[in-house]
Amino acid sequence: EAQVTQNPRYLITVTGKKLTVTCSQNMNHEYMSWYRQDPGLGLRQIYYSMNVEVTDKGDVPEGYKVSRKEKRNFPLILESPSPNQTSLYFCGTKKSSYNEQFFGPGTRLTVL
Amino acid sequence: QQQVKQSPQSLIVQKGGIPIINCAYENTAFDYFPWYQQFPGKGPALLIAIRPDVSEKKEGRFTISFNKSAKQFSLHIMDSQPGDSATYFCAANRLDGSSNTGKLIFGQGTTLQVKP
């Protein structure tokens, strides 16, 4: 079954405590991305990756890092989380520019 | 110029009604316009999409109307059902410079409630 998995699904943490949200896909897609969803703002892209070892900033990259060492995995790293990073995060993946984008189930992050 | 503006923010209709969600964009370089449906606790899923060379696309009870000159597009849900209650996002696709990534720009979302 084609799927995008994210872990953890829910996370409550404190300011400054480094965390990683994992994303994995089994569809052999080149393109992966991270979005955050906030009320009234829709989904905004944080980072994206066109292939292994190729990553670039999206629209709201401040405070986040990513890596793409394997095609199937694209972790999102928050080195020093702050309360304004409290949000719902989605990993997305697609084959190429105009193909359907598939999303993971989301990770709800709360930073106290 | 890279924004997609979506309205209304929320919508309540009776079963059988025809909710309409509207989106507007500025960047004429956008060339692919998908709609995503999101149920609570789930990620968005592609519902229907259109390219700017057609004015309408229909899939089941869902129709996209596209007005290229006005730079607007809308989603119509015919004979709406309580199971259609969800958040809907419009989006527009743009090529990201020379990288050809096809980045999606999302609207703000519309929460639809269909009452039985």
PDB file of C-alpha atoms in Angstrom:
ATOM      1  CA  GLU A   1       0.000   0.000   0.000  1.00  0.00           C
ATOM      2  CA  ALA A   2       1.346   3.407  -1.019  1.00  0.00           C
ATOM      3  CA  GLN A   3       1.758   5.560   2.025  1.00  0.00           C
ATOM      4  CA  VAL A   4       3.502   8.432   3.740  1.00  0.00           C
ATOM      5  CA  THR A   5       4.190   7.922   7.426  1.00  0.00           C
ATOM      6  CA  GLN A   6       5.063  10.510  10.032  1.00  0.00           C
ATOM      7  CA  ASN A   7       6.274  10.069  13.582  1.00  0.00           C
ATOM      8  CA  PRO A   8       5.383  11.086  16.142  1.00  0.00           C
ATOM      9  CA  ARG A   9       1.763  11.981  15.488  1.00  0.00           C
ATOM     10  CA  TYR A  10       1.544  14.115  18.610  1.00  0.00           C
ATOM     11  CA  LEU A  11       4.303  15.807  20.547  1.00  0.00           C
ATOM     12  CA  ILE A  12       4.357  18.209  23.462  1.00  0.00           C
ATOM     13  CA  THR A  13       7.748  19.640  24.276  1.00  0.00           C
ATOM     14  CA  VAL A  14       9.394  22.616  25.919  1.00  0.00           C
ATOM     15  CA  THR A  15      11.200  25.579  24.448  1.00  0.00           C
ATOM     16  CA  GLY A  16      14.752  24.803  23.371  1.00  0.00           C
ATOM     17  CA  LYS A  17      14.586  21.015  23.463  1.00  0.00           C
ATOM     18  CA  LYS A  18      15.737  19.667  20.095  1.00  0.00           C
ATOM     19  CA  LEU A  19      13.322  17.394  18.303  1.00  0.00           C
ATOM     20  CA  THR A  20      13.003  15.508  15.032  1.00  0.00           C
ATOM     21  CA  VAL A  21       9.846  14.611  13.167  1.00  0.00           C
ATOM     22  CA  THR A  22      10.368  11.747  10.767  1.00  0.00           C
ATOM     23  CA  CYS A  23       8.759  11.257   7.357  1.00  0.00           C
ATOM     24  CA  SER A  24       9.007   8.160   5.244  1.00  0.00           C
ATOM     25  CA  GLN A  25       7.430   7.230   1.881  1.00  0.00           C
ATOM     26  CA  ASN A  26       7.301   3.941   0.006  1.00  0.00           C
ATOM     27  CA  MET A  27       6.356   5.320  -3.424  1.00  0.00           C
ATOM     28  CA  ASN A  28       9.892   5.942  -4.686  1.00  0.00           C
ATOM     29  CA  HIS A  29       9.064   9.623  -5.188  1.00  0.00           C
ATOM     30  CA  GLU A  30      11.837  12.102  -5.853  1.00  0.00           C
ATOM     31  CA  TYR A  31      10.114  15.170  -4.457  1.00  0.00           C
ATOM     32  CA  MET A  32       9.404  15.544  -0.747  1.00  0.00           C
ATOM     33  CA  SER A  33       8.416  18.566   1.277  1.00  0.00           C
ATOM     34  CA  TRP A  34       7.336  19.773   4.690  1.00  0.00           C
ATOM     35  CA  TYR A  35       4.397  22.073   5.370  1.00  0.00           C
ATOM     36  CA  ARG A  36       2.945  23.634   8.453  1.00  0.00           C
ATOM     37  CA  GLN A  37      -0.785  24.241   8.764  1.00  0.00           C
ATOM     38  CA  ASP A  38      -2.082  27.093  10.880  1.00  0.00           C
ATOM     39  CA  PRO A  39      -5.686  28.354  11.188  1.00  0.00           C
ATOM     40  CA  GLY A  40      -6.496  30.969   8.580  1.00  0.00           C
ATOM     41  CA  LEU A  41      -3.131  30.551   6.845  1.00  0.00           C
ATOM     42  CA  GLY A  42      -3.576  27.280   4.998  1.00  0.00           C
ATOM     43  CA  LEU A  43      -0.508  25.137   4.393  1.00  0.00           C
ATOM     44  CA  ARG A  44       2.835  26.866   4.031  1.00  0.00           C
ATOM     45  CA  GLN A  45       5.921  25.129   2.732  1.00  0.00           C
ATOM     46  CA  ILE A  46       8.881  24.936   5.105  1.00  0.00           C
ATOM     47  CA  TYR A  47      11.492  23.006   3.097  1.00  0.00           C
ATOM     48  CA  TYR A  48      11.534  20.769   0.079  1.00  0.00           C
ATOM     49  CA  SER A  49      13.838  18.248  -1.521  1.00  0.00           C
ATOM     50  CA  MET A  50      14.031  17.310  -5.173  1.00  0.00           C
ATOM     51  CA  ASN A  51      16.164  14.251  -4.563  1.00  0.00           C
ATOM     52  CA  VAL A  52      18.784  12.742  -2.276  1.00  0.00           C
ATOM     53  CA  GLU A  53      21.175  15.383  -0.918  1.00  0.00           C
ATOM     54  CA  VAL A  54      19.187  18.173  -2.652  1.00  0.00           C
ATOM     55  CA  THR A  55      17.192  20.408  -0.313  1.00  0.00           C
ATOM     56  CA  ASP A  56      16.016  24.004  -0.436  1.00  0.00           C
ATOM     57  CA  LYS A  57      14.045  26.504   1.596  1.00  0.00           C
ATOM     58  CA  GLY A  58      10.334  26.984   1.193  1.00  0.00           C
ATOM     59  CA  ASP A  59       8.361  30.000   2.330  1.00  0.00           C
ATOM     60  CA  VAL A  60       8.795  29.682   6.106  1.00  0.00           C
ATOM     61  CA  PRO A  61      12.148  27.946   6.772  1.00  0.00           C
ATOM     62  CA  GLU A  62      13.287  29.904   9.835  1.00  0.00           C
ATOM     63  CA  GLY A  63      13.914  27.672  12.847  1.00  0.00           C
ATOM     64  CA  TYR A  64      13.856  24.415  10.864  1.00  0.00           C
ATOM     65  CA  LYS A  65      16.393  22.087   9.285  1.00  0.00           C
ATOM     66  CA  VAL A  66      16.008  19.093   7.010  1.00  0.00           C
ATOM     67  CA  SER A  67      18.172  16.381   5.522  1.00  0.00           C
ATOM     68  CA  ARG A  68      17.710  13.908   2.665  1.00  0.00           C
ATOM     69  CA  LYS A  69      20.241  11.125   2.983  1.00  0.00           C
ATOM     70  CA  GLU A  70      17.930   8.452   1.597  1.00  0.00           C
ATOM     71  CA  LYS A  71      15.241   8.758  -1.031  1.00  0.00           C
ATOM     72  CA  ARG A  72      12.469   7.484   1.213  1.00  0.00           C
ATOM     73  CA  ASN A  73      13.179   9.603   4.315  1.00  0.00           C
ATOM     74  CA  PHE A  74      12.959  13.339   4.898  1.00  0.00           C
ATOM     75  CA  PRO A  75      13.204  14.277   8.587  1.00  0.00           C
ATOM     76  CA  LEU A  76      12.302  17.722   9.909  1.00  0.00           C
ATOM     77  CA  ILE A  77      14.569  18.999  12.667  1.00  0.00           C
ATOM     78  CA  LEU A  78      13.812  21.735  15.155  1.00  0.00           C
ATOM     79  CA  GLU A  79      17.126  22.537  16.843  1.00  0.00           C
ATOM     80  CA  SER A  80      15.672  24.929  19.424  1.00  0.00           C
ATOM     81  CA  PRO A  81      11.864  24.892  19.260  1.00  0.00           C
ATOM     82  CA  SER A  82       9.935  27.984  20.248  1.00  0.00           C
ATOM     83  CA  PRO A  83       6.211  28.452  21.022  1.00  0.00           C
ATOM     84  CA  ASN A  84       5.590  30.028  17.587  1.00  0.00           C
ATOM     85  CA  GLN A  85       6.432  26.653  16.071  1.00  0.00           C
ATOM     86  CA  THR A  86       3.366  25.136  17.682  1.00  0.00           C
ATOM     87  CA  SER A  87       1.498  23.895  14.637  1.00  0.00           C
ATOM     88  CA  LEU A  88       0.259  20.946  12.605  1.00  0.00           C
ATOM     89  CA  TYR A  89       2.978  19.611  10.321  1.00  0.00           C
ATOM     90  CA  PHE A  90       2.544  17.621   7.133  1.00  0.00           C
ATOM     91  CA  CYS A  91       5.062  15.807   5.022  1.00  0.00           C
ATOM     92  CA  GLY A  92       4.267  15.682   1.316  1.00  0.00           C
ATOM     93  CA  THR A  93       5.658  13.628  -1.536  1.00  0.00           C
ATOM     94  CA  LYS A  94       5.156  13.473  -5.285  1.00  0.00           C
ATOM     95  CA  LYS A  95       6.746  11.957  -8.359  1.00  0.00           C
ATOM     96  CA  SER A  96       7.416  15.180 -10.267  1.00  0.00           C
ATOM     97  CA  SER A  97       6.194  18.714 -10.792  1.00  0.00           C
ATOM     98  CA  TYR A  98       2.640  18.052 -11.944  1.00  0.00           C
ATOM     99  CA  ASN A  99       1.885  14.784 -10.275  1.00  0.00           C
ATOM    100  CA  GLU A 100      -0.494  14.417  -7.375  1.00  0.00           C
ATOM    101  CA  GLN A 101       1.025  15.326  -4.040  1.00  0.00           C
ATOM    102  CA  PHE A 102       0.421  12.809  -1.266  1.00  0.00           C
ATOM    103  CA  PHE A 103       0.432  13.908   2.351  1.00  0.00           C
ATOM    104  CA  GLY A 104       1.218  12.105   5.552  1.00  0.00           C
ATOM    105  CA  PRO A 105      -1.279  11.989   8.443  1.00  0.00           C
ATOM    106  CA  GLY A 106       0.234  14.991  10.201  1.00  0.00           C
ATOM    107  CA  THR A 107       2.153  15.703  13.397  1.00  0.00           C
ATOM    108  CA  ARG A 108       0.603  17.995  15.955  1.00  0.00           C
ATOM    109  CA  LEU A 109       3.393  19.785  17.791  1.00  0.00           C
ATOM    110  CA  THR A 110       2.968  21.902  20.900  1.00  0.00           C
ATOM    111  CA  VAL A 111       5.938  23.872  22.230  1.00  0.00           C
ATOM    112  CA  LEU A 112       5.462  25.185  25.768  1.00  0.00           C
TER     113      LEU A 112
ATOM    114  CA  GLN B   1       1.809  37.984  -6.016  1.00  0.00           C
ATOM    115  CA  GLN B   2       2.440  34.406  -4.991  1.00  0.00           C
ATOM    116  CA  GLN B   3      -0.671  34.191  -2.866  1.00  0.00           C
ATOM    117  CA  VAL B   4      -3.877  32.338  -3.431  1.00  0.00           C
ATOM    118  CA  LYS B   5      -6.841  33.913  -1.662  1.00  0.00           C
ATOM    119  CA  GLN B   6      -9.679  31.588  -0.654  1.00  0.00           C
ATOM    120  CA  SER B   7     -13.176  32.386   0.579  1.00  0.00           C
ATOM    121  CA  PRO B   8     -15.276  31.887   2.556  1.00  0.00           C
ATOM    122  CA  GLN B   9     -13.408  30.771   5.654  1.00  0.00           C
ATOM    123  CA  SER B  10     -16.347  28.629   6.725  1.00  0.00           C
ATOM    124  CA  LEU B  11     -19.578  27.470   5.151  1.00  0.00           C
ATOM    125  CA  ILE B  12     -22.670  25.709   6.437  1.00  0.00           C
ATOM    126  CA  VAL B  13     -25.225  24.193   4.045  1.00  0.00           C
ATOM    127  CA  GLN B  14     -28.126  21.800   4.288  1.00  0.00           C
ATOM    128  CA  LYS B  15     -27.898  18.349   2.778  1.00  0.00           C
ATOM    129  CA  GLY B  16     -28.542  18.575  -0.951  1.00  0.00           C
ATOM    130  CA  GLY B  17     -27.312  22.159  -1.158  1.00  0.00           C
ATOM    131  CA  ILE B  18     -24.539  23.352  -3.479  1.00  0.00           C
ATOM    132  CA  PRO B  19     -21.665  24.889  -1.536  1.00  0.00           C
ATOM    133  CA  ILE B  20     -19.328  27.034  -3.594  1.00  0.00           C
ATOM    134  CA  ILE B  21     -15.779  27.862  -2.558  1.00  0.00           C
ATOM    135  CA  ASN B  22     -13.869  30.548  -4.392  1.00  0.00           C
ATOM    136  CA  CYS B  23     -10.186  31.182  -4.977  1.00  0.00           C
ATOM    137  CA  ALA B  24      -8.315  34.017  -6.655  1.00  0.00           C
ATOM    138  CA  TYR B  25      -4.711  34.355  -7.691  1.00  0.00           C
ATOM    139  CA  GLU B  26      -2.428  37.012  -9.135  1.00  0.00           C
ATOM    140  CA  ASN B  27       0.481  35.174 -10.680  1.00  0.00           C
ATOM    141  CA  THR B  28      -0.280  34.265 -14.280  1.00  0.00           C
ATOM    142  CA  ALA B  29       2.609  31.786 -14.196  1.00  0.00           C
ATOM    143  CA  PHE B  30       0.463  29.385 -12.159  1.00  0.00           C
ATOM    144  CA  ASP B  31      -0.448  26.519 -14.440  1.00  0.00           C
ATOM    145  CA  TYR B  32      -2.121  23.806 -12.394  1.00  0.00           C
ATOM    146  CA  PHE B  33      -4.923  24.267  -9.878  1.00  0.00           C
ATOM    147  CA  PRO B  34      -5.774  21.379  -7.538  1.00  0.00           C
ATOM    148  CA  TRP B  35      -8.306  21.176  -4.753  1.00  0.00           C
ATOM    149  CA  TYR B  36      -7.563  19.191  -1.619  1.00  0.00           C
ATOM    150  CA  GLN B  37     -10.020  17.752   0.890  1.00  0.00           C
ATOM    151  CA  GLN B  38      -9.000  17.257   4.496  1.00  0.00           C
ATOM    152  CA  PHE B  39     -10.913  15.346   7.155  1.00  0.00           C
ATOM    153  CA  PRO B  40     -10.148  15.886  10.847  1.00  0.00           C
ATOM    154  CA  GLY B  41      -7.013  14.052  11.916  1.00  0.00           C
ATOM    155  CA  LYS B  42      -5.975  13.310   8.351  1.00  0.00           C
ATOM    156  CA  GLY B  43      -3.661  14.809   5.801  1.00  0.00           C
ATOM    157  CA  PRO B  44      -5.074  16.664   2.767  1.00  0.00           C
ATOM    158  CA  ALA B  45      -5.957  14.441  -0.179  1.00  0.00           C
ATOM    159  CA  LEU B  46      -6.285  15.470  -3.817  1.00  0.00           C
ATOM    160  CA  LEU B  47      -9.937  15.866  -4.778  1.00  0.00           C
ATOM    161  CA  ILE B  48      -9.903  17.315  -8.286  1.00  0.00           C
ATOM    162  CA  ALA B  49      -7.558  19.458 -10.372  1.00  0.00           C
ATOM    163  CA  ILE B  50      -7.699  21.626 -13.477  1.00  0.00           C
ATOM    164  CA  ARG B  51      -5.301  23.208 -15.931  1.00  0.00           C
ATOM    165  CA  PRO B  52      -5.895  26.736 -17.282  1.00  0.00           C
ATOM    166  CA  ASP B  53      -6.641  25.570 -20.821  1.00  0.00           C
ATOM    167  CA  VAL B  54     -10.123  24.381 -19.807  1.00  0.00           C
ATOM    168  CA  SER B  55     -12.944  26.325 -18.170  1.00  0.00           C
ATOM    169  CA  GLU B  56     -14.609  23.501 -16.290  1.00  0.00           C
ATOM    170  CA  LYS B  57     -13.849  20.039 -14.985  1.00  0.00           C
ATOM    171  CA  LYS B  58     -16.291  17.676 -13.395  1.00  0.00           C
ATOM    172  CA  GLU B  59     -15.645  14.547 -11.350  1.00  0.00           C
ATOM    173  CA  GLY B  60     -18.726  13.021  -9.811  1.00  0.00           C
ATOM    174  CA  ARG B  61     -20.435  15.639  -7.667  1.00  0.00           C
ATOM    175  CA  PHE B  62     -17.409  17.934  -7.677  1.00  0.00           C
ATOM    176  CA  THR B  63     -16.888  20.607 -10.335  1.00  0.00           C
ATOM    177  CA  ILE B  64     -14.125  23.160 -10.807  1.00  0.00           C
ATOM    178  CA  SER B  65     -14.983  26.297 -12.732  1.00  0.00           C
ATOM    179  CA  PHE B  66     -12.001  28.248 -14.012  1.00  0.00           C
ATOM    180  CA  ASN B  67     -11.977  31.844 -15.250  1.00  0.00           C
ATOM    181  CA  LYS B  68      -8.543  32.572 -16.655  1.00  0.00           C
ATOM    182  CA  SER B  69      -9.189  36.228 -17.493  1.00  0.00           C
ATOM    183  CA  ALA B  70     -10.441  36.958 -13.977  1.00  0.00           C
ATOM    184  CA  LYS B  71      -7.768  34.748 -12.410  1.00  0.00           C
ATOM    185  CA  GLN B  72     -10.367  32.966 -10.337  1.00  0.00           C
ATOM    186  CA  PHE B  73     -11.454  29.397  -9.853  1.00  0.00           C
ATOM    187  CA  SER B  74     -14.101  27.791  -7.731  1.00  0.00           C
ATOM    188  CA  LEU B  75     -15.239  24.433  -6.400  1.00  0.00           C
ATOM    189  CA  HIS B  76     -18.894  23.447  -6.549  1.00  0.00           C
ATOM    190  CA  ILE B  77     -20.233  20.423  -4.690  1.00  0.00           C
ATOM    191  CA  MET B  78     -23.510  19.194  -6.138  1.00  0.00           C
ATOM    192  CA  ASP B  79     -26.064  17.440  -3.919  1.00  0.00           C
ATOM    193  CA  SER B  80     -23.826  17.876  -0.882  1.00  0.00           C
ATOM    194  CA  GLN B  81     -23.863  15.186   1.794  1.00  0.00           C
ATOM    195  CA  PRO B  82     -22.914  15.186   5.489  1.00  0.00           C
ATOM    196  CA  GLY B  83     -19.915  13.037   4.519  1.00  0.00           C
ATOM    197  CA  ASP B  84     -18.602  16.015   2.509  1.00  0.00           C
ATOM    198  CA  SER B  85     -18.066  17.922   5.767  1.00  0.00           C
ATOM    199  CA  ALA B  86     -14.351  18.665   5.730  1.00  0.00           C
ATOM    200  CA  THR B  87     -11.828  21.422   5.161  1.00  0.00           C
ATOM    201  CA  TYR B  88     -11.155  22.264   1.533  1.00  0.00           C
ATOM    202  CA  PHE B  89      -8.012  23.887   0.216  1.00  0.00           C
ATOM    203  CA  CYS B  90      -7.461  25.306  -3.208  1.00  0.00           C
ATOM    204  CA  ALA B  91      -3.910  25.475  -4.467  1.00  0.00           C
ATOM    205  CA  ALA B  92      -1.905  26.686  -7.401  1.00  0.00           C
ATOM    206  CA  ASN B  93       1.212  25.197  -8.832  1.00  0.00           C
ATOM    207  CA  ARG B  94       4.180  27.203 -10.000  1.00  0.00           C
ATOM    208  CA  LEU B  95       7.518  26.181 -11.375  1.00  0.00           C
ATOM    209  CA  ASP B  96      10.162  27.201  -8.866  1.00  0.00           C
ATOM    210  CA  GLY B  97      12.702  29.050 -10.971  1.00  0.00           C
ATOM    211  CA  SER B  98      15.015  26.720 -12.846  1.00  0.00           C
ATOM    212  CA  SER B  99      14.435  23.794 -10.531  1.00  0.00           C
ATOM    213  CA  ASN B 100      11.049  22.832 -11.974  1.00  0.00           C
ATOM    214  CA  THR B 101       9.819  21.672  -8.604  1.00  0.00           C
ATOM    215  CA  GLY B 102       6.171  22.524  -9.186  1.00  0.00           C
ATOM    216  CA  LYS B 103       5.664  24.111  -5.792  1.00  0.00           C
ATOM    217  CA  LEU B 104       2.115  24.256  -4.444  1.00  0.00           C
ATOM    218  CA  ILE B 105       0.786  27.513  -3.021  1.00  0.00           C
ATOM    219  CA  PHE B 106      -2.268  26.876  -0.852  1.00  0.00           C
ATOM    220  CA  GLY B 107      -5.293  28.986  -0.098  1.00  0.00           C
ATOM    221  CA  GLN B 108      -6.330  29.625   3.496  1.00  0.00           C
ATOM    222  CA  GLY B 109      -8.851  26.804   3.639  1.00  0.00           C
ATOM    223  CA  THR B 110     -12.649  26.576   3.965  1.00  0.00           C
ATOM    224  CA  THR B 111     -14.342  24.523   6.638  1.00  0.00           C
ATOM    225  CA  LEU B 112     -17.539  23.076   5.219  1.00  0.00           C
ATOM    226  CA  GLN B 113     -20.329  21.645   7.336  1.00  0.00           C
ATOM    227  CA  VAL B 114     -23.209  19.882   5.617  1.00  0.00           C
ATOM    228  CA  LYS B 115     -26.171  19.503   7.944  1.00  0.00           C
ATOM    229  CA  PRO B 116     -28.389  16.404   7.630  1.00  0.00           C
TER     230      PRO B 116
END
